[in-house]
PDB file of C-alpha atoms in Angstrom:
ATOM      1  CA  MET A   1     -35.260 -21.541  56.940  1.00  0.00           C
ATOM      2  CA  PRO A   2     -32.684 -23.362  59.141  1.00  0.00           C
ATOM      3  CA  ARG A   3     -33.181 -27.084  59.654  1.00  0.00           C
ATOM      4  CA  PRO A   4     -34.468 -28.123  63.113  1.00  0.00           C
ATOM      5  CA  ALA A   5     -31.137 -29.761  63.953  1.00  0.00           C
ATOM      6  CA  VAL A   6     -29.322 -26.497  63.243  1.00  0.00           C
ATOM      7  CA  ASN A   7     -31.726 -24.605  65.483  1.00  0.00           C
ATOM      8  CA  VAL A   8     -31.077 -27.085  68.290  1.00  0.00           C
ATOM      9  CA  ALA A   9     -27.307 -26.852  67.804  1.00  0.00           C
ATOM     10  CA  ALA A  10     -27.482 -23.056  67.718  1.00  0.00           C
ATOM     11  CA  ARG A  11     -29.423 -23.023  70.973  1.00  0.00           C
ATOM     12  CA  ALA A  12     -26.829 -25.337  72.535  1.00  0.00           C
ATOM     13  CA  ALA A  13     -23.963 -23.165  71.258  1.00  0.00           C
ATOM     14  CA  ARG A  14     -25.531 -20.016  72.690  1.00  0.00           C
ATOM     15  CA  ALA A  15     -26.057 -21.752  76.047  1.00  0.00           C
ATOM     16  CA  ALA A  16     -22.375 -22.718  76.071  1.00  0.00           C
ATOM     17  CA  GLY A  17     -21.444 -19.179  75.061  1.00  0.00           C
ATOM     18  CA  ASN A  18     -23.300 -17.841  78.097  1.00  0.00           C
ATOM     19  CA  VAL A  19     -21.258 -20.128  80.344  1.00  0.00           C
ATOM     20  CA  ILE A  20     -18.026 -18.979  78.703  1.00  0.00           C
ATOM     21  CA  LEU A  21     -18.852 -15.278  79.058  1.00  0.00           C
ATOM     22  CA  ARG A  22     -19.983 -15.687  82.654  1.00  0.00           C
ATOM     23  CA  TYR A  23     -16.494 -16.790  83.695  1.00  0.00           C
ATOM     24  CA  MET A  24     -14.543 -14.207  81.656  1.00  0.00           C
ATOM     25  CA  ASN A  25     -14.200 -11.641  84.417  1.00  0.00           C
ATOM     26  CA  ARG A  26     -12.988 -14.169  86.980  1.00  0.00           C
ATOM     27  CA  LEU A  27     -10.443 -16.225  85.102  1.00  0.00           C
ATOM     28  CA  ASP A  28      -8.080 -16.166  88.091  1.00  0.00           C
ATOM     29  CA  SER A  29     -10.493 -18.441  89.942  1.00  0.00           C
ATOM     30  CA  VAL A  30     -10.935 -20.938  87.077  1.00  0.00           C
ATOM     31  CA  ASN A  31      -9.401 -24.358  87.706  1.00  0.00           C
ATOM     32  CA  VAL A  32      -7.070 -25.371  84.851  1.00  0.00           C
ATOM     33  CA  VAL A  33      -5.548 -28.823  84.266  1.00  0.00           C
ATOM     34  CA  GLU A  34      -2.788 -29.700  81.775  1.00  0.00           C
ATOM     35  CA  LYS A  35      -4.092 -32.793  79.912  1.00  0.00           C
ATOM     36  CA  GLN A  36      -0.908 -33.160  77.898  1.00  0.00           C
ATOM     37  CA  ARG A  37       2.086 -30.929  77.359  1.00  0.00           C
ATOM     38  CA  MET A  38       0.718 -27.453  76.496  1.00  0.00           C
ATOM     39  CA  ASP A  39      -2.835 -28.882  76.191  1.00  0.00           C
ATOM     40  CA  PHE A  40      -5.113 -27.405  78.832  1.00  0.00           C
ATOM     41  CA  VAL A  41      -8.682 -27.916  79.960  1.00  0.00           C
ATOM     42  CA  SER A  42     -10.568 -25.719  82.390  1.00  0.00           C
ATOM     43  CA  ASP A  43     -13.758 -25.883  84.406  1.00  0.00           C
ATOM     44  CA  VAL A  44     -15.230 -23.582  81.767  1.00  0.00           C
ATOM     45  CA  ASP A  45     -14.595 -26.105  78.954  1.00  0.00           C
ATOM     46  CA  ARG A  46     -16.271 -28.846  80.976  1.00  0.00           C
ATOM     47  CA  ALA A  47     -19.244 -26.729  82.026  1.00  0.00           C
ATOM     48  CA  ALA A  48     -19.808 -25.489  78.474  1.00  0.00           C
ATOM     49  CA  GLU A  49     -19.638 -29.004  77.051  1.00  0.00           C
ATOM     50  CA  ALA A  50     -22.091 -30.300  79.664  1.00  0.00           C
ATOM     51  CA  GLU A  51     -24.513 -27.541  78.656  1.00  0.00           C
ATOM     52  CA  ILE A  52     -24.220 -28.496  74.974  1.00  0.00           C
ATOM     53  CA  VAL A  53     -24.715 -32.210  75.592  1.00  0.00           C
ATOM     54  CA  ARG A  54     -27.719 -31.485  77.798  1.00  0.00           C
ATOM     55  CA  GLU A  55     -29.411 -29.417  75.078  1.00  0.00           C
ATOM     56  CA  LEU A  56     -28.647 -31.902  72.308  1.00  0.00           C
ATOM     57  CA  LYS A  57     -29.712 -34.938  74.328  1.00  0.00           C
ATOM     58  CA  ARG A  58     -33.024 -33.291  75.119  1.00  0.00           C
ATOM     59  CA  ALA A  59     -33.808 -33.171  71.397  1.00  0.00           C
ATOM     60  CA  TYR A  60     -31.884 -36.249  70.210  1.00  0.00           C
ATOM     61  CA  PRO A  61     -31.625 -38.767  73.056  1.00  0.00           C
ATOM     62  CA  ARG A  62     -30.677 -41.638  70.716  1.00  0.00           C
ATOM     63  CA  HIS A  63     -27.774 -39.866  69.007  1.00  0.00           C
ATOM     64  CA  ALA A  64     -24.116 -40.445  69.859  1.00  0.00           C
ATOM     65  CA  PHE A  65     -21.721 -37.728  71.001  1.00  0.00           C
ATOM     66  CA  LEU A  66     -18.007 -37.078  70.619  1.00  0.00           C
ATOM     67  CA  GLY A  67     -16.830 -34.239  72.830  1.00  0.00           C
ATOM     68  CA  GLU A  68     -13.336 -32.880  73.210  1.00  0.00           C
ATOM     69  CA  GLU A  69     -13.599 -33.181  76.986  1.00  0.00           C
ATOM     70  CA  SER A  70     -16.065 -36.032  77.591  1.00  0.00           C
ATOM     71  CA  GLY A  71     -14.978 -38.290  74.732  1.00  0.00           C
ATOM     72  CA  GLN A  72     -17.303 -40.777  73.035  1.00  0.00           C
ATOM     73  CA  ILE A  73     -20.810 -41.197  74.435  1.00  0.00           C
ATOM     74  CA  GLY A  74     -22.878 -43.872  72.692  1.00  0.00           C
ATOM     75  CA  ARG A  75     -22.506 -45.363  69.229  1.00  0.00           C
ATOM     76  CA  GLY A  76     -24.330 -44.958  65.941  1.00  0.00           C
ATOM     77  CA  ASN A  77     -24.271 -43.402  62.498  1.00  0.00           C
ATOM     78  CA  LEU A  78     -25.413 -40.017  63.794  1.00  0.00           C
ATOM     79  CA  VAL A  79     -22.768 -38.407  65.991  1.00  0.00           C
ATOM     80  CA  TRP A  80     -22.642 -34.897  67.425  1.00  0.00           C
ATOM     81  CA  VAL A  81     -19.045 -33.647  67.485  1.00  0.00           C
ATOM     82  CA  ILE A  82     -18.432 -30.912  70.046  1.00  0.00           C
ATOM     83  CA  ASP A  83     -15.690 -28.437  70.866  1.00  0.00           C
ATOM     84  CA  PRO A  84     -17.124 -26.404  73.746  1.00  0.00           C
ATOM     85  CA  LEU A  85     -14.331 -23.808  73.732  1.00  0.00           C
ATOM     86  CA  ASP A  86     -12.131 -23.719  70.655  1.00  0.00           C
ATOM     87  CA  GLY A  87      -9.332 -21.350  71.558  1.00  0.00           C
ATOM     88  CA  THR A  88      -8.907 -22.277  75.228  1.00  0.00           C
ATOM     89  CA  HIS A  89      -5.366 -20.855  75.254  1.00  0.00           C
ATOM     90  CA  ASN A  90      -6.703 -17.489  74.041  1.00  0.00           C
ATOM     91  CA  TYR A  91      -9.541 -17.536  76.542  1.00  0.00           C
ATOM     92  CA  LEU A  92      -7.383 -18.314  79.575  1.00  0.00           C
ATOM     93  CA  ARG A  93      -5.045 -15.437  78.680  1.00  0.00           C
ATOM     94  CA  GLY A  94      -7.884 -12.988  78.126  1.00  0.00           C
ATOM     95  CA  ILE A  95      -7.358 -12.838  74.353  1.00  0.00           C
ATOM     96  CA  PRO A  96     -10.824 -12.142  72.872  1.00  0.00           C
ATOM     97  CA  HIS A  97     -10.905 -14.762  70.119  1.00  0.00           C
ATOM     98  CA  PHE A  98     -12.541 -18.145  70.746  1.00  0.00           C
ATOM     99  CA  SER A  99     -15.660 -20.049  69.756  1.00  0.00           C
ATOM    100  CA  VAL A 100     -18.046 -22.927  70.280  1.00  0.00           C
ATOM    101  CA  SER A 101     -18.144 -25.556  67.513  1.00  0.00           C
ATOM    102  CA  ILE A 102     -20.858 -28.204  67.051  1.00  0.00           C
ATOM    103  CA  ALA A 103     -21.406 -30.524  64.087  1.00  0.00           C
ATOM    104  CA  MET A 104     -23.510 -33.569  63.325  1.00  0.00           C
ATOM    105  CA  LEU A 105     -21.816 -36.349  61.376  1.00  0.00           C
ATOM    106  CA  ASP A 106     -23.856 -38.883  59.418  1.00  0.00           C
ATOM    107  CA  LYS A 107     -21.622 -41.920  58.792  1.00  0.00           C
ATOM    108  CA  GLY A 108     -18.600 -39.678  59.179  1.00  0.00           C
ATOM    109  CA  GLU A 109     -19.803 -36.858  56.904  1.00  0.00           C
ATOM    110  CA  PRO A 110     -20.733 -33.461  58.369  1.00  0.00           C
ATOM    111  CA  VAL A 111     -24.356 -32.615  57.593  1.00  0.00           C
ATOM    112  CA  TYR A 112     -25.112 -29.853  60.109  1.00  0.00           C
ATOM    113  CA  GLY A 113     -22.701 -27.369  61.634  1.00  0.00           C
ATOM    114  CA  VAL A 114     -22.692 -24.392  63.964  1.00  0.00           C
ATOM    115  CA  ILE A 115     -19.802 -22.169  65.062  1.00  0.00           C
ATOM    116  CA  TYR A 116     -20.594 -19.450  67.570  1.00  0.00           C
ATOM    117  CA  ASP A 117     -18.434 -16.506  68.622  1.00  0.00           C
ATOM    118  CA  PRO A 118     -20.047 -15.365  71.885  1.00  0.00           C
ATOM    119  CA  LEU A 119     -18.059 -12.125  72.147  1.00  0.00           C
ATOM    120  CA  ARG A 120     -19.157 -10.822  68.743  1.00  0.00           C
ATOM    121  CA  ASP A 121     -22.491 -12.672  68.792  1.00  0.00           C
ATOM    122  CA  GLU A 122     -21.664 -14.139  65.382  1.00  0.00           C
ATOM    123  CA  LEU A 123     -23.441 -17.394  64.612  1.00  0.00           C
ATOM    124  CA  PHE A 124     -22.187 -19.343  61.585  1.00  0.00           C
ATOM    125  CA  THR A 125     -24.522 -22.149  60.464  1.00  0.00           C
ATOM    126  CA  ALA A 126     -24.669 -24.686  57.646  1.00  0.00           C
ATOM    127  CA  SER A 127     -26.773 -27.644  56.545  1.00  0.00           C
ATOM    128  CA  LYS A 128     -25.748 -30.055  53.813  1.00  0.00           C
ATOM    129  CA  GLY A 129     -27.199 -28.789  50.542  1.00  0.00           C
ATOM    130  CA  ASP A 130     -28.684 -25.616  52.058  1.00  0.00           C
ATOM    131  CA  GLY A 131     -25.744 -23.202  52.029  1.00  0.00           C
ATOM    132  CA  ALA A 132     -23.837 -21.429  54.779  1.00  0.00           C
ATOM    133  CA  TYR A 133     -24.932 -18.419  56.809  1.00  0.00           C
ATOM    134  CA  LEU A 134     -23.689 -15.808  59.253  1.00  0.00           C
ATOM    135  CA  ASN A 135     -26.539 -14.571  61.452  1.00  0.00           C
ATOM    136  CA  ASP A 136     -29.037 -15.575  58.731  1.00  0.00           C
ATOM    137  CA  ARG A 137     -27.069 -13.821  55.946  1.00  0.00           C
ATOM    138  CA  ARG A 138     -25.768 -16.064  53.158  1.00  0.00           C
ATOM    139  CA  ILE A 139     -21.967 -16.274  53.009  1.00  0.00           C
ATOM    140  CA  ARG A 140     -19.585 -17.340  50.235  1.00  0.00           C
ATOM    141  CA  VAL A 141     -15.896 -18.154  50.080  1.00  0.00           C
ATOM    142  CA  GLY A 142     -13.624 -15.551  48.497  1.00  0.00           C
ATOM    143  CA  LYS A 143     -13.338 -15.292  44.709  1.00  0.00           C
ATOM    144  CA  ARG A 144      -9.554 -14.986  44.480  1.00  0.00           C
ATOM    145  CA  GLU A 145      -8.287 -17.204  41.649  1.00  0.00           C
ATOM    146  CA  SER A 146      -4.668 -17.573  42.741  1.00  0.00           C
ATOM    147  CA  LEU A 147      -2.460 -17.256  45.799  1.00  0.00           C
ATOM    148  CA  ASP A 148      -1.303 -13.836  44.625  1.00  0.00           C
ATOM    149  CA  GLY A 149      -2.396 -11.405  47.312  1.00  0.00           C
ATOM    150  CA  ALA A 150      -4.278 -14.049  49.304  1.00  0.00           C
ATOM    151  CA  MET A 151      -4.864 -13.771  53.050  1.00  0.00           C
ATOM    152  CA  LEU A 152      -4.278 -17.201  54.609  1.00  0.00           C
ATOM    153  CA  ALA A 153      -4.728 -18.627  58.098  1.00  0.00           C
ATOM    154  CA  THR A 154      -3.004 -21.462  59.914  1.00  0.00           C
ATOM    155  CA  GLY A 155      -1.997 -22.755  63.323  1.00  0.00           C
ATOM    156  CA  PHE A 156       1.110 -24.343  64.793  1.00  0.00           C
ATOM    157  CA  PRO A 157      -0.311 -27.103  66.986  1.00  0.00           C
ATOM    158  CA  TYR A 158       1.496 -28.131  70.143  1.00  0.00           C
ATOM    159  CA  ARG A 159       0.812 -31.839  69.509  1.00  0.00           C
ATOM    160  CA  GLN A 160       2.599 -31.824  66.142  1.00  0.00           C
ATOM    161  CA  ARG A 161       5.850 -29.934  66.789  1.00  0.00           C
ATOM    162  CA  ALA A 162       7.818 -32.816  65.216  1.00  0.00           C
ATOM    163  CA  HIS A 163       6.479 -31.562  61.859  1.00  0.00           C
ATOM    164  CA  LEU A 164       7.301 -27.917  62.500  1.00  0.00           C
ATOM    165  CA  ASP A 165      10.137 -27.705  59.971  1.00  0.00           C
ATOM    166  CA  ALA A 166       7.933 -29.103  57.191  1.00  0.00           C
ATOM    167  CA  GLN A 167       5.079 -26.773  58.061  1.00  0.00           C
ATOM    168  CA  LEU A 168       7.407 -23.795  58.103  1.00  0.00           C
ATOM    169  CA  ASP A 169       8.739 -24.816  54.682  1.00  0.00           C
ATOM    170  CA  MET A 170       5.183 -24.885  53.337  1.00  0.00           C
ATOM    171  CA  THR A 171       4.433 -21.549  55.012  1.00  0.00           C
ATOM    172  CA  ARG A 172       7.550 -19.998  53.482  1.00  0.00           C
ATOM    173  CA  GLN A 173       6.525 -21.140  50.002  1.00  0.00           C
ATOM    174  CA  LEU A 174       2.978 -19.852  50.420  1.00  0.00           C
ATOM    175  CA  LEU A 175       4.230 -16.460  51.557  1.00  0.00           C
ATOM    176  CA  THR A 176       6.221 -15.985  48.377  1.00  0.00           C
ATOM    177  CA  GLN A 177       2.813 -15.377  46.756  1.00  0.00           C
ATOM    178  CA  ALA A 178       0.266 -14.678  49.495  1.00  0.00           C
ATOM    179  CA  GLU A 179      -0.290 -11.230  50.947  1.00  0.00           C
ATOM    180  CA  ASP A 180      -0.022 -12.375  54.553  1.00  0.00           C
ATOM    181  CA  LEU A 181      -0.752 -15.085  57.091  1.00  0.00           C
ATOM    182  CA  ARG A 182      -2.848 -15.010  60.259  1.00  0.00           C
ATOM    183  CA  ARG A 183      -2.534 -17.337  63.241  1.00  0.00           C
ATOM    184  CA  THR A 184      -5.568 -16.638  65.438  1.00  0.00           C
ATOM    185  CA  GLY A 185      -5.705 -19.578  67.847  1.00  0.00           C
ATOM    186  CA  SER A 186      -9.147 -20.944  66.921  1.00  0.00           C
ATOM    187  CA  ALA A 187      -9.288 -23.440  64.049  1.00  0.00           C
ATOM    188  CA  ALA A 188     -13.091 -23.340  64.062  1.00  0.00           C
ATOM    189  CA  LEU A 189     -13.184 -19.567  63.590  1.00  0.00           C
ATOM    190  CA  ASP A 190     -10.430 -19.753  60.956  1.00  0.00           C
ATOM    191  CA  LEU A 191     -12.654 -22.088  58.936  1.00  0.00           C
ATOM    192  CA  ALA A 192     -15.752 -19.966  59.552  1.00  0.00           C
ATOM    193  CA  TYR A 193     -13.846 -16.885  58.400  1.00  0.00           C
ATOM    194  CA  THR A 194     -12.700 -18.777  55.307  1.00  0.00           C
ATOM    195  CA  ALA A 195     -16.321 -19.676  54.554  1.00  0.00           C
ATOM    196  CA  ALA A 196     -17.246 -15.997  54.911  1.00  0.00           C
ATOM    197  CA  GLY A 197     -14.434 -14.805  52.625  1.00  0.00           C
ATOM    198  CA  ARG A 198     -12.540 -13.040  55.414  1.00  0.00           C
ATOM    199  CA  PHE A 199      -9.671 -15.458  54.818  1.00  0.00           C
ATOM    200  CA  ASP A 200      -8.981 -16.811  51.346  1.00  0.00           C
ATOM    201  CA  GLY A 201      -7.595 -20.133  52.525  1.00  0.00           C
ATOM    202  CA  TYR A 202      -6.616 -22.165  55.562  1.00  0.00           C
ATOM    203  CA  PHE A 203      -4.246 -25.027  56.350  1.00  0.00           C
ATOM    204  CA  GLU A 204      -3.209 -26.812  59.520  1.00  0.00           C
ATOM    205  CA  ILE A 205      -1.588 -30.001  60.780  1.00  0.00           C
ATOM    206  CA  GLY A 206      -3.051 -32.458  63.268  1.00  0.00           C
ATOM    207  CA  LEU A 207      -6.589 -31.230  63.822  1.00  0.00           C
ATOM    208  CA  LYS A 208      -9.163 -33.315  65.673  1.00  0.00           C
ATOM    209  CA  PRO A 209     -12.723 -33.941  64.394  1.00  0.00           C
ATOM    210  CA  TRP A 210     -14.183 -31.408  66.833  1.00  0.00           C
ATOM    211  CA  ASP A 211     -11.762 -28.750  65.569  1.00  0.00           C
ATOM    212  CA  MET A 212     -12.810 -28.994  61.930  1.00  0.00           C
ATOM    213  CA  ALA A 213     -16.129 -30.793  61.328  1.00  0.00           C
ATOM    214  CA  ALA A 214     -18.454 -27.779  61.557  1.00  0.00           C
ATOM    215  CA  GLY A 215     -15.980 -25.471  59.817  1.00  0.00           C
ATOM    216  CA  CYS A 216     -15.414 -27.836  56.916  1.00  0.00           C
ATOM    217  CA  LEU A 217     -19.146 -28.044  56.293  1.00  0.00           C
ATOM    218  CA  LEU A 218     -19.367 -24.252  56.365  1.00  0.00           C
ATOM    219  CA  VAL A 219     -16.607 -23.947  53.764  1.00  0.00           C
ATOM    220  CA  ARG A 220     -18.193 -26.519  51.471  1.00  0.00           C
ATOM    221  CA  GLU A 221     -21.663 -25.010  51.758  1.00  0.00           C
ATOM    222  CA  ALA A 222     -20.163 -21.570  51.100  1.00  0.00           C
ATOM    223  CA  GLY A 223     -18.950 -22.808  47.707  1.00  0.00           C
ATOM    224  CA  GLY A 224     -15.478 -23.961  48.679  1.00  0.00           C
ATOM    225  CA  SER A 225     -13.787 -27.275  49.320  1.00  0.00           C
ATOM    226  CA  PHE A 226     -11.569 -29.019  51.818  1.00  0.00           C
ATOM    227  CA  THR A 227      -9.005 -31.798  51.415  1.00  0.00           C
ATOM    228  CA  ASP A 228      -6.045 -33.367  53.128  1.00  0.00           C
ATOM    229  CA  PHE A 229      -2.545 -32.306  52.100  1.00  0.00           C
ATOM    230  CA  ALA A 230      -2.548 -34.753  49.189  1.00  0.00           C
ATOM    231  CA  GLY A 231      -5.834 -33.414  47.807  1.00  0.00           C
ATOM    232  CA  ARG A 232      -8.114 -36.221  49.004  1.00  0.00           C
ATOM    233  CA  ASP A 233     -11.678 -35.131  49.742  1.00  0.00           C
ATOM    234  CA  GLY A 234     -13.518 -35.697  53.011  1.00  0.00           C
ATOM    235  CA  LEU A 235     -12.668 -35.042  56.640  1.00  0.00           C
ATOM    236  CA  PRO A 236      -9.019 -36.123  56.845  1.00  0.00           C
ATOM    237  CA  GLU A 237      -8.309 -38.874  59.352  1.00  0.00           C
ATOM    238  CA  SER A 238      -4.800 -37.435  59.623  1.00  0.00           C
ATOM    239  CA  GLY A 239      -6.207 -34.096  60.717  1.00  0.00           C
ATOM    240  CA  ASN A 240      -4.039 -32.391  58.095  1.00  0.00           C
ATOM    241  CA  LEU A 241      -6.403 -29.965  56.397  1.00  0.00           C
ATOM    242  CA  ILE A 242      -6.509 -27.476  53.529  1.00  0.00           C
ATOM    243  CA  ALA A 243      -9.653 -25.406  52.918  1.00  0.00           C
ATOM    244  CA  GLY A 244     -10.720 -22.490  50.748  1.00  0.00           C
ATOM    245  CA  ASN A 245     -12.140 -21.847  47.322  1.00  0.00           C
ATOM    246  CA  HIS A 246     -11.361 -24.452  44.661  1.00  0.00           C
ATOM    247  CA  HIS A 247      -8.564 -22.422  43.016  1.00  0.00           C
ATOM    248  CA  LEU A 248      -6.672 -21.843  46.240  1.00  0.00           C
ATOM    249  CA  VAL A 249      -7.131 -25.385  47.508  1.00  0.00           C
ATOM    250  CA  ARG A 250      -5.549 -26.724  44.318  1.00  0.00           C
ATOM    251  CA  ALA A 251      -2.672 -24.257  44.600  1.00  0.00           C
ATOM    252  CA  MET A 252      -2.074 -25.068  48.272  1.00  0.00           C
ATOM    253  CA  VAL A 253      -2.195 -28.819  47.634  1.00  0.00           C
ATOM    254  CA  GLU A 254       0.451 -28.389  44.938  1.00  0.00           C
ATOM    255  CA  ILE A 255       2.742 -26.527  47.318  1.00  0.00           C
ATOM    256  CA  ALA A 256       2.107 -29.108  50.051  1.00  0.00           C
ATOM    257  CA  GLY A 257       3.132 -31.877  47.666  1.00  0.00           C
ATOM    258  CA  ASN A 258       6.385 -30.062  46.919  1.00  0.00           C
ATOM    259  CA  THR A 259       7.344 -29.213  50.504  1.00  0.00           C
ATOM    260  CA  LEU A 260       5.890 -31.695  52.984  1.00  0.00           C
ATOM    261  CA  THR A 261       7.182 -35.065  54.148  1.00  0.00           C
ATOM    262  CA  PRO A 262       5.617 -38.354  52.954  1.00  0.00           C
ATOM    263  CA  LYS A 263       4.215 -38.862  56.454  1.00  0.00           C
ATOM    264  CA  LEU A 264       2.233 -35.618  56.282  1.00  0.00           C
ATOM    265  CA  LEU A 265       0.923 -36.469  52.818  1.00  0.00           C
ATOM    266  CA  ARG A 266      -0.504 -39.806  53.935  1.00  0.00           C
ATOM    267  CA  GLY A 267      -4.249 -40.011  54.599  1.00  0.00           C
TER     268      GLY A 267
END
């Protein structure tokens, strides 16, 4: 039985998903602003986030919030971390791969998480200690014991292009063993797919808390683990993340240590 907080987050994610789908057939009329170079926000992101915050506040008026668009609202140990539309670039181009991501952090640790794909109506949920689920079906990370034949996922973030050479070096080394690599444009769904065993492992540079909090909890509750590039546990302050089953995480950390710069290996 899902925890009440997960039910609330799922309801908020579905409400946001309805907003996102409502605008899909009229993207030409959506107002888009470039926050930073190649970093866009639209009216849809803002409307979806407002819907999420409204639902969560109704149930938890004393909790704090950290939204990608609205920033920090309130202070406290319990913080809802929100990405109302993970995969905005896909969405604005009509590419059908994006999601809503919501997590609750307790003193910085994810304890509840929801990732919702409104197009496929796939709801990924997790509670600390209770396992991970896809539409109420238990999910587990893949069982592959080495990188041989692994399907990996990553992203090449626009904010971290200074590290592109190092990331490409790591990617090149991984592909000497892995079957292939996918770059889908939604970090949250990449992590959800890793939790469900669709991907064997995932790595990316420069993520924000709202990109990874819910997905990291899903991976852990699905029997996997997540670390920074040096193998340190916990949500990485650097945003440099590796996730997957324990075997692949160890293998990917080893390759990261051999290919990445000292700056990327710092916490």
